[in-house]
Amino acid sequence: MLNVFTLANGRLFQEEIESLEELARFKPIWVDLESPTPEERRWVRQHFGLSIPEDAMDEDIEESARFFEEDNGDLHVRSDFLIDDDDNPRAVRVAFILNEHNDELKSRGVLFSIHDEDVPVFRLLRLRARRMPGLIKDAKDVLLSLFDTDAEYCADTVEGIYDDLERISGKVLSGQVTDEIASEVLGAIARHEDMSGRIRRNMMDTRRAVSFMMRTRLLSAEQFEDARQILRDLDSLDSHTAFMFEKINFLMDATIGFININQNKIIKIFSVASVSLLPPTLVASSYGMNFQFMPELQWKFGYPLAIGLMVLSAVVPMVYFRKRGWLK
């Protein structure tokens, strides 16, 4: 899919392109390619004179391969954007290409973004730029706004995790943690720990991308200040994620502690039952001996007496343990 975004009256307008002729009708500031076909790549190359590298979205984490400027003035930025999906949380690699120097090409002043799937941050920015005139003035504003929106998206995700952790805390601290509840809690904690790690990695990646843009000296004074504000927002998110990791570790330890308590209760019951059965075993062992002269063997009520002694010797310890509260 190939979408172009034009600026009119301070608002960002989207057009979906179906042919090279349609592409030539617009003067965009942003061209977004989602899973581009070879034909769409050819349109971009013919109209803008821009060749999109085949490895544009490779998972190469080296900074030299992710943030660089070519000899022809094309600025390349590869950054990850978070997708908060309950079933499959993940980061999507997006490649950006921006030409701010070469006047000979139609690509000058146009931001190109290439990615494999739709990104929530892109949708949020498109919606915001349509409703807020003056938010976007040029292609650099688009790129900075994407990073700013990504920071806000991470912040919203952190708030969602914190709200869910509060609900989990209520379950754990109630003291009524059964094995079923413990299993549910541990699963939720594991998911939140994984998402918190993804948020932290995403923020680190965004910080590197914004810092690189500030070093290129392409930003105006206002844009440079916007970039600094994005970095400050990311720094504040760091402290929130650190607090969340501490809370997650606390809930994990508390849940495991309750699991151990439940297991100890089961072991205690087995231990009490074993101790209660020792006196009856002693009685049965005594009358099971094969001595010749045992007076009780000739008694008419010897067998009922032995059974009564075994029952009594089992009941008395159980009553004692119950009074002491060891069976709870």
Coordinates of C-alpha atoms in Angstrom, one line a residue:
M1 CA 0.0 0.0 0.0
L2 CA 1.3 3.4 -1.0
N3 CA -0.1 6.5 0.8
V4 CA 0.9 10.1 0.2
F5 CA 0.2 13.0 2.6
T6 CA -0.2 16.5 1.5
L7 CA -0.3 19.7 3.6
A8 CA -3.2 22.1 3.1
N9 CA -4.3 24.8 5.5
G10 CA -2.0 23.4 8.1
R11 CA -3.7 20.0 8.0
L12 CA -2.4 16.7 6.8
F13 CA -4.5 15.0 4.1
Q14 CA -4.1 11.4 3.0
E15 CA -4.4 10.0 -0.5
E16 CA -4.1 6.3 -1.4
I17 CA -2.2 5.9 -4.7
E18 CA -3.2 3.3 -7.2
S19 CA -1.0 4.3 -10.2
L20 CA 2.1 6.3 -11.2
E21 CA -0.2 8.9 -12.8
E22 CA -2.0 9.5 -9.5
L23 CA 1.3 9.8 -7.7
A24 CA 2.4 12.6 -10.1
R25 CA -0.7 14.6 -9.3
F26 CA 0.3 15.3 -5.7
K27 CA 3.1 17.2 -4.0
P28 CA 3.4 15.4 -0.7
I29 CA 5.5 16.0 2.3
W30 CA 5.2 12.4 3.5
V31 CA 5.1 9.2 1.4
D32 CA 4.2 6.1 3.5
L33 CA 4.8 2.6 2.0
E34 CA 3.3 -0.3 3.9
S35 CA 4.5 -3.7 2.6
P36 CA 5.3 -2.0 -0.8
T37 CA 5.0 -4.1 -3.9
P38 CA 7.8 -4.1 -6.5
E39 CA 5.5 -2.0 -8.7
E40 CA 5.0 0.7 -5.9
R41 CA 8.8 0.8 -5.4
R42 CA 9.2 1.4 -9.1
W43 CA 6.7 4.3 -9.0
V44 CA 8.7 5.9 -6.2
R45 CA 12.0 5.4 -8.1
Q46 CA 10.6 6.8 -11.4
H47 CA 8.8 9.8 -9.9
F48 CA 11.0 10.8 -7.0
G49 CA 14.3 9.4 -8.2
L50 CA 14.6 7.5 -4.9
S51 CA 15.7 3.9 -4.8
I52 CA 14.4 2.1 -1.7
P53 CA 17.1 -0.3 -0.4
E54 CA 16.1 -4.0 -0.3
D55 CA 17.5 -4.2 3.2
A56 CA 15.7 -1.1 4.4
M57 CA 13.9 -3.0 7.2
D58 CA 16.6 -5.5 8.2
E59 CA 17.0 -6.2 11.9
D60 CA 20.5 -4.7 12.1
I61 CA 21.0 -3.1 15.5
E62 CA 24.4 -1.4 14.7
E63 CA 24.0 2.3 14.9
S64 CA 26.2 2.9 11.8
A65 CA 23.7 0.8 9.8
R66 CA 20.6 2.4 11.3
F67 CA 21.4 6.1 11.4
F68 CA 23.5 7.5 8.6
E69 CA 23.6 10.1 5.9
E70 CA 24.5 9.2 2.3
D71 CA 26.8 11.2 0.0
N72 CA 23.8 12.4 -2.0
G73 CA 22.3 14.0 1.2
D74 CA 19.7 11.3 1.9
L75 CA 19.2 10.9 5.6
H76 CA 18.5 7.3 6.7
V77 CA 16.9 6.4 10.1
R78 CA 15.7 3.0 11.1
S79 CA 13.6 2.9 14.2
D80 CA 11.3 0.5 16.1
F81 CA 7.7 1.3 17.0
L82 CA 5.8 -0.5 19.6
I83 CA 2.6 -2.5 19.1
D84 CA 0.7 -3.2 22.3
D85 CA -1.2 -6.4 21.3
D86 CA -2.4 -8.7 24.1
D87 CA -1.8 -11.8 21.9
N88 CA 1.4 -10.8 20.2
P89 CA 3.2 -7.7 21.5
R90 CA 6.0 -6.7 19.2
A91 CA 8.1 -3.9 17.7
V92 CA 7.8 -3.0 14.0
R93 CA 11.0 -1.8 12.3
V94 CA 10.3 1.3 10.2
A95 CA 12.9 2.8 7.7
F96 CA 12.8 6.5 7.1
I97 CA 14.5 8.3 4.2
L98 CA 14.7 12.1 4.1
N99 CA 16.4 14.3 1.5
E100 CA 16.9 17.9 2.6
H101 CA 19.8 18.9 0.4
N102 CA 19.5 17.6 -3.2
D103 CA 17.4 20.1 -5.1
E104 CA 17.7 18.2 -8.3
L105 CA 15.4 15.4 -7.1
K106 CA 11.6 15.6 -6.5
S107 CA 12.2 13.8 -3.2
R108 CA 13.6 16.9 -1.6
G109 CA 11.6 17.8 1.5
V110 CA 9.6 14.6 1.4
L111 CA 9.8 12.0 4.2
F112 CA 9.6 8.4 3.0
S113 CA 8.6 5.6 5.5
I114 CA 8.8 1.9 4.7
H115 CA 7.3 -0.8 7.0
D116 CA 5.8 -4.2 6.8
E117 CA 2.6 -3.6 8.8
D118 CA 0.3 -0.9 10.0
V119 CA 1.7 0.9 13.1
P120 CA -0.7 2.4 15.8
V121 CA 1.6 5.5 16.2
F122 CA 1.1 6.3 12.5
R123 CA -2.7 6.1 12.8
L124 CA -2.6 8.4 15.9
L125 CA -0.5 11.0 14.1
R126 CA -2.7 11.0 11.0
L127 CA -5.8 11.5 13.2
R128 CA -4.1 14.2 15.2
A129 CA -2.7 16.1 12.2
R130 CA -6.1 16.2 10.5
R131 CA -7.7 17.7 13.6
M132 CA -4.9 20.1 14.8
P133 CA -4.0 22.7 12.2
G134 CA -0.4 23.8 12.4
L135 CA 0.9 20.7 14.0
I136 CA 2.9 19.7 10.9
K137 CA 4.8 22.3 8.8
D138 CA 7.3 20.1 6.9
A139 CA 8.7 16.6 6.6
K140 CA 11.0 17.0 9.6
D141 CA 8.0 17.9 11.7
V142 CA 6.4 14.6 10.6
L143 CA 9.4 12.6 11.7
L144 CA 9.7 14.4 15.0
S145 CA 5.9 14.1 15.6
L146 CA 6.1 10.3 15.0
F147 CA 8.8 10.0 17.6
D148 CA 6.8 12.2 20.0
T149 CA 3.6 10.2 19.4
D150 CA 5.6 7.0 20.0
A151 CA 6.7 8.3 23.4
E152 CA 3.0 9.1 24.2
Y153 CA 2.0 5.6 23.0
C154 CA 4.6 4.1 25.3
A155 CA 3.3 6.3 28.2
D156 CA -0.3 5.1 27.6
T157 CA 0.9 1.5 27.6
V158 CA 2.7 2.0 30.9
E159 CA -0.5 3.5 32.4
G160 CA -2.4 0.4 31.2
I161 CA 0.1 -1.9 32.7
Y162 CA 0.1 0.0 36.0
D163 CA -3.7 -0.2 36.2
D164 CA -3.6 -3.9 35.6
L165 CA -0.9 -4.3 38.2
E166 CA -3.1 -2.5 40.7
R167 CA -5.9 -5.1 40.0
I168 CA -3.4 -7.9 40.5
S169 CA -2.1 -6.4 43.7
G170 CA -5.7 -6.5 45.1
K171 CA -5.9 -10.2 44.4
V172 CA -2.4 -11.0 45.8
L173 CA -2.7 -8.8 48.9
S174 CA -6.2 -10.1 49.8
G175 CA -4.4 -13.2 51.2
Q176 CA -6.9 -15.6 49.5
V177 CA -4.4 -16.8 46.8
T178 CA -5.5 -20.2 45.5
D179 CA -3.4 -22.2 43.0
E180 CA -5.8 -21.0 40.3
I181 CA -5.4 -17.4 41.2
A182 CA -1.6 -17.8 41.6
S183 CA -1.4 -19.3 38.1
E184 CA -3.5 -16.4 36.6
V185 CA -1.4 -13.8 38.5
L186 CA 1.9 -15.3 37.4
G187 CA 0.8 -15.4 33.8
A188 CA -0.3 -11.7 33.9
I189 CA 2.9 -10.6 35.7
A190 CA 5.1 -12.4 33.1
R191 CA 3.2 -10.7 30.2
H192 CA 3.6 -7.3 31.9
E193 CA 7.3 -7.9 32.5
D194 CA 7.8 -8.7 28.9
M195 CA 5.9 -5.7 27.7
S196 CA 7.8 -3.4 30.2
G197 CA 11.0 -4.7 28.7
R198 CA 9.8 -4.0 25.2
I199 CA 8.8 -0.5 26.2
R200 CA 12.2 0.2 27.6
R201 CA 13.9 -1.1 24.5
N202 CA 11.6 1.0 22.3
M203 CA 12.3 4.1 24.3
M204 CA 16.1 3.5 24.0
D205 CA 15.7 3.1 20.3
T206 CA 13.6 6.3 20.0
R207 CA 16.2 8.2 22.1
R208 CA 19.0 7.2 19.8
A209 CA 17.0 8.2 16.7
V210 CA 16.1 11.6 18.1
S211 CA 19.7 12.2 19.3
F212 CA 20.9 11.4 15.8
M213 CA 18.5 13.9 14.2
M214 CA 19.7 16.6 16.6
R215 CA 23.3 15.9 15.6
T216 CA 22.6 16.3 11.9
R217 CA 22.0 20.0 12.3
L218 CA 19.0 19.9 10.0
L219 CA 16.5 21.0 12.6
S220 CA 15.3 24.5 13.2
A221 CA 15.6 26.1 16.6
E222 CA 11.9 25.3 17.3
Q223 CA 12.3 21.7 16.1
F224 CA 15.5 21.3 18.1
E225 CA 13.6 22.3 21.2
D226 CA 10.8 19.8 20.3
A227 CA 13.5 17.1 20.1
R228 CA 14.9 18.0 23.5
Q229 CA 11.3 17.8 24.9
I230 CA 10.9 14.3 23.5
L231 CA 14.2 13.3 25.2
R232 CA 12.9 14.7 28.5
D233 CA 9.7 12.8 28.1
L234 CA 11.6 9.6 27.5
D235 CA 13.8 10.2 30.6
S236 CA 10.7 10.6 32.7
L237 CA 9.3 7.3 31.3
D238 CA 12.5 5.6 32.4
S239 CA 11.7 6.2 36.1
H240 CA 8.1 4.9 35.6
T241 CA 9.3 1.7 34.0
A242 CA 11.9 1.2 36.7
F243 CA 9.1 1.6 39.3
M244 CA 7.0 -0.9 37.4
F245 CA 9.8 -3.5 37.3
E246 CA 10.1 -3.1 41.1
K247 CA 6.4 -3.6 41.5
I248 CA 6.4 -6.6 39.2
N249 CA 9.2 -8.2 41.2
F250 CA 7.4 -7.6 44.5
L251 CA 4.2 -9.2 43.1
M252 CA 6.1 -12.1 41.8
D253 CA 7.8 -12.7 45.1
A254 CA 4.5 -12.3 47.0
T255 CA 2.7 -14.7 44.7
I256 CA 5.5 -17.3 45.0
G257 CA 5.4 -16.9 48.8
F258 CA 1.7 -17.7 48.8
I259 CA 2.3 -20.7 46.6
N260 CA 4.9 -21.9 49.1
I261 CA 2.4 -21.3 52.0
N262 CA -0.3 -23.4 50.2
Q263 CA 2.2 -26.2 49.6
N264 CA 3.3 -26.0 53.3
K265 CA -0.4 -26.4 54.3
I266 CA -0.7 -29.5 52.3
I267 CA 2.6 -30.9 53.7
K268 CA 1.4 -30.0 57.2
I269 CA -1.8 -31.9 56.8
F270 CA 0.1 -35.0 55.5
S271 CA 2.5 -34.7 58.5
V272 CA -0.4 -34.5 61.0
A273 CA -2.1 -37.5 59.4
S274 CA 1.1 -39.5 59.6
V275 CA 1.6 -38.6 63.3
S276 CA -2.0 -39.5 64.1
L277 CA -1.7 -42.9 62.5
L278 CA 1.5 -43.8 64.5
P279 CA -0.4 -44.8 67.8
P280 CA -2.8 -47.1 66.0
T281 CA 0.1 -48.6 64.1
L282 CA 1.8 -49.2 67.5
V283 CA -1.3 -51.0 68.9
A284 CA -1.6 -53.1 65.8
S285 CA 2.1 -54.0 65.8
S286 CA 1.8 -55.1 69.5
Y287 CA -1.0 -57.5 68.9
G288 CA 0.6 -58.7 65.7
M289 CA 3.6 -60.2 67.6
N290 CA 3.8 -64.0 67.5
F291 CA 4.6 -64.7 71.2
Q292 CA 3.0 -67.9 72.6
F293 CA 1.7 -66.4 75.8
M294 CA -0.4 -63.3 75.1
P295 CA -3.4 -63.2 77.5
E296 CA -5.4 -61.0 75.2
L297 CA -5.4 -63.6 72.5
Q298 CA -7.9 -65.7 74.6
W299 CA -10.2 -62.9 75.5
K300 CA -13.6 -62.9 74.0
F301 CA -13.6 -59.1 73.5
G302 CA -9.9 -58.9 72.7
Y303 CA -10.4 -58.0 69.1
P304 CA -13.0 -55.2 69.7
L305 CA -10.8 -53.9 72.4
A306 CA -7.8 -53.7 70.0
I307 CA -9.9 -52.0 67.4
G308 CA -11.2 -49.5 70.0
L309 CA -7.7 -48.7 71.2
M310 CA -6.5 -48.0 67.6
V311 CA -9.5 -45.7 66.9
L312 CA -9.1 -43.9 70.2
S313 CA -5.3 -43.5 69.7
A314 CA -6.0 -41.9 66.3
V315 CA -8.9 -39.6 67.4
V316 CA -7.1 -38.2 70.5
P317 CA -4.1 -36.7 68.5
M318 CA -6.5 -35.4 65.9
V319 CA -8.6 -33.6 68.5
Y320 CA -5.4 -32.2 70.1
F321 CA -4.1 -30.9 66.7
R322 CA -7.4 -29.4 65.9
K323 CA -7.5 -27.4 69.2
R324 CA -4.0 -26.2 68.5
G325 CA -5.1 -25.0 65.0
W326 CA -2.7 -27.1 63.1
L327 CA -5.3 -28.5 60.8
K328 CA -6.3 -25.1 59.3

